[in-house]
PDB file of C-alpha atoms and ligand atoms in Angstrom:
ATOM      1  CA  MET A   6     108.695  93.297 116.809  1.00  0.00           C
ATOM      2  CA  ASP A   7     106.337  93.469 113.851  1.00  0.00           C
ATOM      3  CA  ILE A   8     107.768  93.406 110.318  1.00  0.00           C
ATOM      4  CA  ARG A   9     105.690  94.474 107.313  1.00  0.00           C
ATOM      5  CA  ILE A  10     106.496  94.378 103.598  1.00  0.00           C
ATOM      6  CA  GLY A  11     104.760  96.191 100.738  1.00  0.00           C
ATOM      7  CA  ASN A  12     105.066  96.566  96.998  1.00  0.00           C
ATOM      8  CA  GLY A  13     104.191  99.410  94.673  1.00  0.00           C
ATOM      9  CA  TYR A  14     103.925  99.848  90.925  1.00  0.00           C
ATOM     10  CA  ASP A  15     103.376 102.921  88.784  1.00  0.00           C
ATOM     11  CA  VAL A  16     103.464 103.961  85.144  1.00  0.00           C
ATOM     12  CA  HIS A  17     103.546 107.400  83.571  1.00  0.00           C
ATOM     13  CA  ALA A  18     103.396 108.320  79.904  1.00  0.00           C
ATOM     14  CA  LEU A  19     106.203 110.331  78.331  1.00  0.00           C
ATOM     15  CA  ALA A  20     105.665 113.451  76.243  1.00  0.00           C
ATOM     16  CA  PRO A  21     108.045 116.016  74.745  1.00  0.00           C
ATOM     17  CA  GLY A  22     108.808 119.253  76.560  1.00  0.00           C
ATOM     18  CA  LEU A  23     107.766 118.143  80.047  1.00  0.00           C
ATOM     19  CA  PRO A  24     110.127 117.887  83.040  1.00  0.00           C
ATOM     20  CA  MET A  25     111.338 114.424  84.022  1.00  0.00           C
ATOM     21  CA  TRP A  26     111.455 113.855  87.784  1.00  0.00           C
ATOM     22  CA  LEU A  27     112.600 110.476  89.100  1.00  0.00           C
ATOM     23  CA  GLY A  28     113.491 109.622  92.673  1.00  0.00           C
ATOM     24  CA  GLY A  29     113.196 113.281  93.639  1.00  0.00           C
ATOM     25  CA  VAL A  30     115.756 114.376  91.046  1.00  0.00           C
ATOM     26  CA  GLN A  31     115.204 116.266  87.800  1.00  0.00           C
ATOM     27  CA  ILE A  32     116.715 114.279  84.943  1.00  0.00           C
ATOM     28  CA  PRO A  33     117.900 116.153  81.823  1.00  0.00           C
ATOM     29  CA  SER A  34     115.692 114.752  79.047  1.00  0.00           C
ATOM     30  CA  GLU A  35     113.811 115.917  75.965  1.00  0.00           C
ATOM     31  CA  ASN A  36     110.768 113.985  77.270  1.00  0.00           C
ATOM     32  CA  GLY A  37     109.035 114.194  80.631  1.00  0.00           C
ATOM     33  CA  PHE A  38     106.067 112.656  82.399  1.00  0.00           C
ATOM     34  CA  VAL A  39     102.410 113.421  81.792  1.00  0.00           C
ATOM     35  CA  ALA A  40     100.893 113.777  85.274  1.00  0.00           C
ATOM     36  CA  HIS A  41      98.732 115.776  87.645  1.00  0.00           C
ATOM     37  CA  SER A  42     101.662 116.003  90.079  1.00  0.00           C
ATOM     38  CA  ASP A  43     105.307 116.412  89.016  1.00  0.00           C
ATOM     39  CA  GLY A  44     104.989 112.844  87.657  1.00  0.00           C
ATOM     40  CA  ASP A  45     107.773 111.295  89.734  1.00  0.00           C
ATOM     41  CA  VAL A  46     106.807 107.724  88.955  1.00  0.00           C
ATOM     42  CA  ALA A  47     109.598 106.298  91.162  1.00  0.00           C
ATOM     43  CA  ILE A  48     108.424 108.143  94.258  1.00  0.00           C
ATOM     44  CA  HIS A  49     104.815 107.214  93.473  1.00  0.00           C
ATOM     45  CA  ALA A  50     105.689 103.507  93.383  1.00  0.00           C
ATOM     46  CA  LEU A  51     107.660 103.899  96.619  1.00  0.00           C
ATOM     47  CA  CYS A  52     104.716 105.641  98.309  1.00  0.00           C
ATOM     48  CA  ASP A  53     102.448 102.774  97.280  1.00  0.00           C
ATOM     49  CA  ALA A  54     104.938 100.222  98.644  1.00  0.00           C
ATOM     50  CA  LEU A  55     104.981 102.028 102.003  1.00  0.00           C
ATOM     51  CA  LEU A  56     101.190 102.313 102.075  1.00  0.00           C
ATOM     52  CA  GLY A  57     100.947  98.646 101.107  1.00  0.00           C
ATOM     53  CA  CYS A  58     102.963  97.661 104.197  1.00  0.00           C
ATOM     54  CA  LEU A  59     100.097  98.875 106.362  1.00  0.00           C
ATOM     55  CA  ALA A  60      97.182  98.211 103.968  1.00  0.00           C
ATOM     56  CA  LEU A  61      96.498 101.951 103.839  1.00  0.00           C
ATOM     57  CA  GLY A  62      95.361 102.060 100.210  1.00  0.00           C
ATOM     58  CA  ASP A  63      97.292 103.878  97.505  1.00  0.00           C
ATOM     59  CA  ILE A  64      98.452 107.386  96.675  1.00  0.00           C
ATOM     60  CA  GLY A  65      95.593 107.885  94.215  1.00  0.00           C
ATOM     61  CA  HIS A  66      93.278 107.478  97.203  1.00  0.00           C
ATOM     62  CA  LEU A  67      95.383 109.664  99.521  1.00  0.00           C
ATOM     63  CA  PHE A  68      96.195 112.416  97.015  1.00  0.00           C
ATOM     64  CA  PRO A  69      93.401 112.345  94.375  1.00  0.00           C
ATOM     65  CA  ASP A  70      94.214 113.886  90.999  1.00  0.00           C
ATOM     66  CA  THR A  71      90.804 115.550  91.091  1.00  0.00           C
ATOM     67  CA  ASP A  72      92.081 117.744  93.956  1.00  0.00           C
ATOM     68  CA  ALA A  73      93.691 120.978  92.702  1.00  0.00           C
ATOM     69  CA  LYS A  74      95.818 120.943  95.892  1.00  0.00           C
ATOM     70  CA  TRP A  75      98.069 118.292  94.312  1.00  0.00           C
ATOM     71  CA  LYS A  76      98.398 119.936  90.874  1.00  0.00           C
ATOM     72  CA  GLY A  77     102.082 119.993  89.957  1.00  0.00           C
ATOM     73  CA  VAL A  78     103.012 119.001  93.506  1.00  0.00           C
ATOM     74  CA  ASP A  79     106.604 118.015  94.289  1.00  0.00           C
ATOM     75  CA  SER A  80     106.290 114.259  94.897  1.00  0.00           C
ATOM     76  CA  LYS A  81     108.890 114.515  97.678  1.00  0.00           C
ATOM     77  CA  LEU A  82     106.144 116.220  99.692  1.00  0.00           C
ATOM     78  CA  LEU A  83     103.815 113.281  99.018  1.00  0.00           C
ATOM     79  CA  LEU A  84     106.549 110.877 100.148  1.00  0.00           C
ATOM     80  CA  LYS A  85     107.070 112.932 103.322  1.00  0.00           C
ATOM     81  CA  GLU A  86     103.335 112.710 104.080  1.00  0.00           C
ATOM     82  CA  VAL A  87     103.368 108.931 103.566  1.00  0.00           C
ATOM     83  CA  VAL A  88     106.452 108.525 105.771  1.00  0.00           C
ATOM     84  CA  ASP A  89     104.785 110.643 108.471  1.00  0.00           C
ATOM     85  CA  LEU A  90     101.767 108.335 108.238  1.00  0.00           C
ATOM     86  CA  VAL A  91     103.961 105.224 108.628  1.00  0.00           C
ATOM     87  CA  HIS A  92     105.651 106.810 111.676  1.00  0.00           C
ATOM     88  CA  SER A  93     102.270 107.774 113.154  1.00  0.00           C
ATOM     89  CA  LYS A  94     101.258 104.107 113.024  1.00  0.00           C
ATOM     90  CA  GLY A  95     104.293 103.193 115.152  1.00  0.00           C
ATOM     91  CA  TYR A  96     106.613 101.900 112.430  1.00  0.00           C
ATOM     92  CA  LYS A  97     109.967 102.989 111.026  1.00  0.00           C
ATOM     93  CA  ILE A  98     111.328 102.235 107.588  1.00  0.00           C
ATOM     94  CA  SER A  99     113.935  99.523 107.332  1.00  0.00           C
ATOM     95  CA  ASN A 100     114.774  99.687 103.638  1.00  0.00           C
ATOM     96  CA  ALA A 101     113.394 100.244 100.169  1.00  0.00           C
ATOM     97  CA  ASP A 102     114.277  98.869  96.755  1.00  0.00           C
ATOM     98  CA  ILE A 103     113.175 100.543  93.521  1.00  0.00           C
ATOM     99  CA  THR A 104     113.502  99.293  89.940  1.00  0.00           C
ATOM    100  CA  ILE A 105     112.951 101.807  87.135  1.00  0.00           C
ATOM    101  CA  ALA A 106     112.311 100.635  83.559  1.00  0.00           C
ATOM    102  CA  LEU A 107     113.053 103.463  81.122  1.00  0.00           C
ATOM    103  CA  GLN A 108     114.498 103.238  77.645  1.00  0.00           C
ATOM    104  CA  LYS A 109     116.185 106.636  77.674  1.00  0.00           C
ATOM    105  CA  PRO A 110     117.937 108.621  78.950  1.00  0.00           C
ATOM    106  CA  LYS A 111     120.346 106.365  80.817  1.00  0.00           C
ATOM    107  CA  LEU A 112     119.921 106.876  84.574  1.00  0.00           C
ATOM    108  CA  ALA A 113     123.207 105.490  85.924  1.00  0.00           C
ATOM    109  CA  LEU A 114     124.685 108.945  86.593  1.00  0.00           C
ATOM    110  CA  HIS A 115     121.634 110.000  88.644  1.00  0.00           C
ATOM    111  CA  ILE A 116     121.108 106.978  90.880  1.00  0.00           C
ATOM    112  CA  ALA A 117     123.412 108.145  93.700  1.00  0.00           C
ATOM    113  CA  THR A 118     121.612 111.517  93.791  1.00  0.00           C
ATOM    114  CA  MET A 119     118.205 109.797  93.894  1.00  0.00           C
ATOM    115  CA  ARG A 120     119.305 107.658  96.852  1.00  0.00           C
ATOM    116  CA  ALA A 121     120.778 110.675  98.650  1.00  0.00           C
ATOM    117  CA  THR A 122     117.577 112.642  98.030  1.00  0.00           C
ATOM    118  CA  MET A 123     115.101 110.000  99.212  1.00  0.00           C
ATOM    119  CA  ALA A 124     117.043 108.580 102.199  1.00  0.00           C
ATOM    120  CA  PRO A 125     116.583 111.596 104.527  1.00  0.00           C
ATOM    121  CA  ILE A 126     112.876 111.772 103.682  1.00  0.00           C
ATOM    122  CA  LEU A 127     112.578 108.087 104.599  1.00  0.00           C
ATOM    123  CA  GLY A 128     114.613 108.690 107.758  1.00  0.00           C
ATOM    124  CA  VAL A 129     117.223 106.103 106.794  1.00  0.00           C
ATOM    125  CA  THR A 130     120.824 106.040 105.606  1.00  0.00           C
ATOM    126  CA  GLU A 131     121.546 105.828 101.887  1.00  0.00           C
ATOM    127  CA  ASP A 132     122.641 102.203 102.158  1.00  0.00           C
ATOM    128  CA  ARG A 133     118.997 101.358 102.921  1.00  0.00           C
ATOM    129  CA  VAL A 134     117.652 102.891  99.708  1.00  0.00           C
ATOM    130  CA  SER A 135     118.342 100.950  96.539  1.00  0.00           C
ATOM    131  CA  VAL A 136     117.608 102.338  93.084  1.00  0.00           C
ATOM    132  CA  LYS A 137     118.129 100.186  90.021  1.00  0.00           C
ATOM    133  CA  ALA A 138     117.477 101.100  86.406  1.00  0.00           C
ATOM    134  CA  THR A 139     117.001  99.026  83.295  1.00  0.00           C
ATOM    135  CA  THR A 140     115.896  99.493  79.719  1.00  0.00           C
ATOM    136  CA  THR A 141     113.547  96.951  78.156  1.00  0.00           C
ATOM    137  CA  GLU A 142     115.806  96.362  75.154  1.00  0.00           C
ATOM    138  CA  HIS A 143     113.424  98.434  72.976  1.00  0.00           C
ATOM    139  CA  LEU A 144     110.505  96.070  73.767  1.00  0.00           C
ATOM    140  CA  GLY A 145     107.004  97.156  74.744  1.00  0.00           C
ATOM    141  CA  PHE A 146     105.767 100.651  75.660  1.00  0.00           C
ATOM    142  CA  VAL A 147     108.907 101.387  77.672  1.00  0.00           C
ATOM    143  CA  GLY A 148     111.115 100.307  74.780  1.00  0.00           C
ATOM    144  CA  ARG A 149     109.169 102.526  72.374  1.00  0.00           C
ATOM    145  CA  CYS A 150     109.825 105.472  74.735  1.00  0.00           C
ATOM    146  CA  GLU A 151     106.089 105.883  75.362  1.00  0.00           C
ATOM    147  CA  GLY A 152     106.380 105.628  79.138  1.00  0.00           C
ATOM    148  CA  CYS A 153     108.231 104.567  82.244  1.00  0.00           C
ATOM    149  CA  GLN A 154     107.296 101.884  84.756  1.00  0.00           C
ATOM    150  CA  VAL A 155     108.607 101.436  88.266  1.00  0.00           C
ATOM    151  CA  TRP A 156     108.368  98.698  90.877  1.00  0.00           C
ATOM    152  CA  ALA A 157     109.158  99.361  94.523  1.00  0.00           C
ATOM    153  CA  THR A 158     109.399  97.214  97.632  1.00  0.00           C
ATOM    154  CA  ALA A 159     109.543  98.560 101.175  1.00  0.00           C
ATOM    155  CA  LEU A 160     110.069  96.930 104.544  1.00  0.00           C
ATOM    156  CA  ILE A 161     109.010  98.591 107.779  1.00  0.00           C
ATOM    157  CA  ILE A 162     109.429  97.499 111.391  1.00  0.00           C
ATOM    158  CA  SER A 163     107.581  98.469 114.538  1.00  0.00           C
ATOM    159  CA  ALA A 164     109.548 101.289 116.182  1.00  0.00           C
TER     160      ALA A 164
HETATM  161 MG1   MG B 217     101.811 108.196  89.477  1.00  0.00          MG
END
């Protein structure tokens, strides 16, 4: 059995009047993410963690923002493509852990929905998808509500 681990990191800027998608879920918020896709920074970090497991590059390489095909794309579709790629290489996903740093709004009420949304795409049960959220106590660009940053870790095993 082969076990692989990967990490991913992503940042998106916040701006008023844009939708906020995180972990495949639309979060009620006066600010949303500036992006070529739907800006789901949590799914982007998770995609990069999965790609990192197999040294397959990053989502910017796979889904370039210069390609009109990905304009406004639902990031759940990007995640599905990455999961299909992992499966095609003979691996299945063991678990994933995501940490979201966002000053506001509070995400606690949405975490269960994010886990329930991403688990079937990953082909795992919800207890294998962890989502954690933190503020940065008003420090830095996250604390000033200028953006959101997300770290993700994924583990895959040969199927
Ligand atoms: Mg991104």
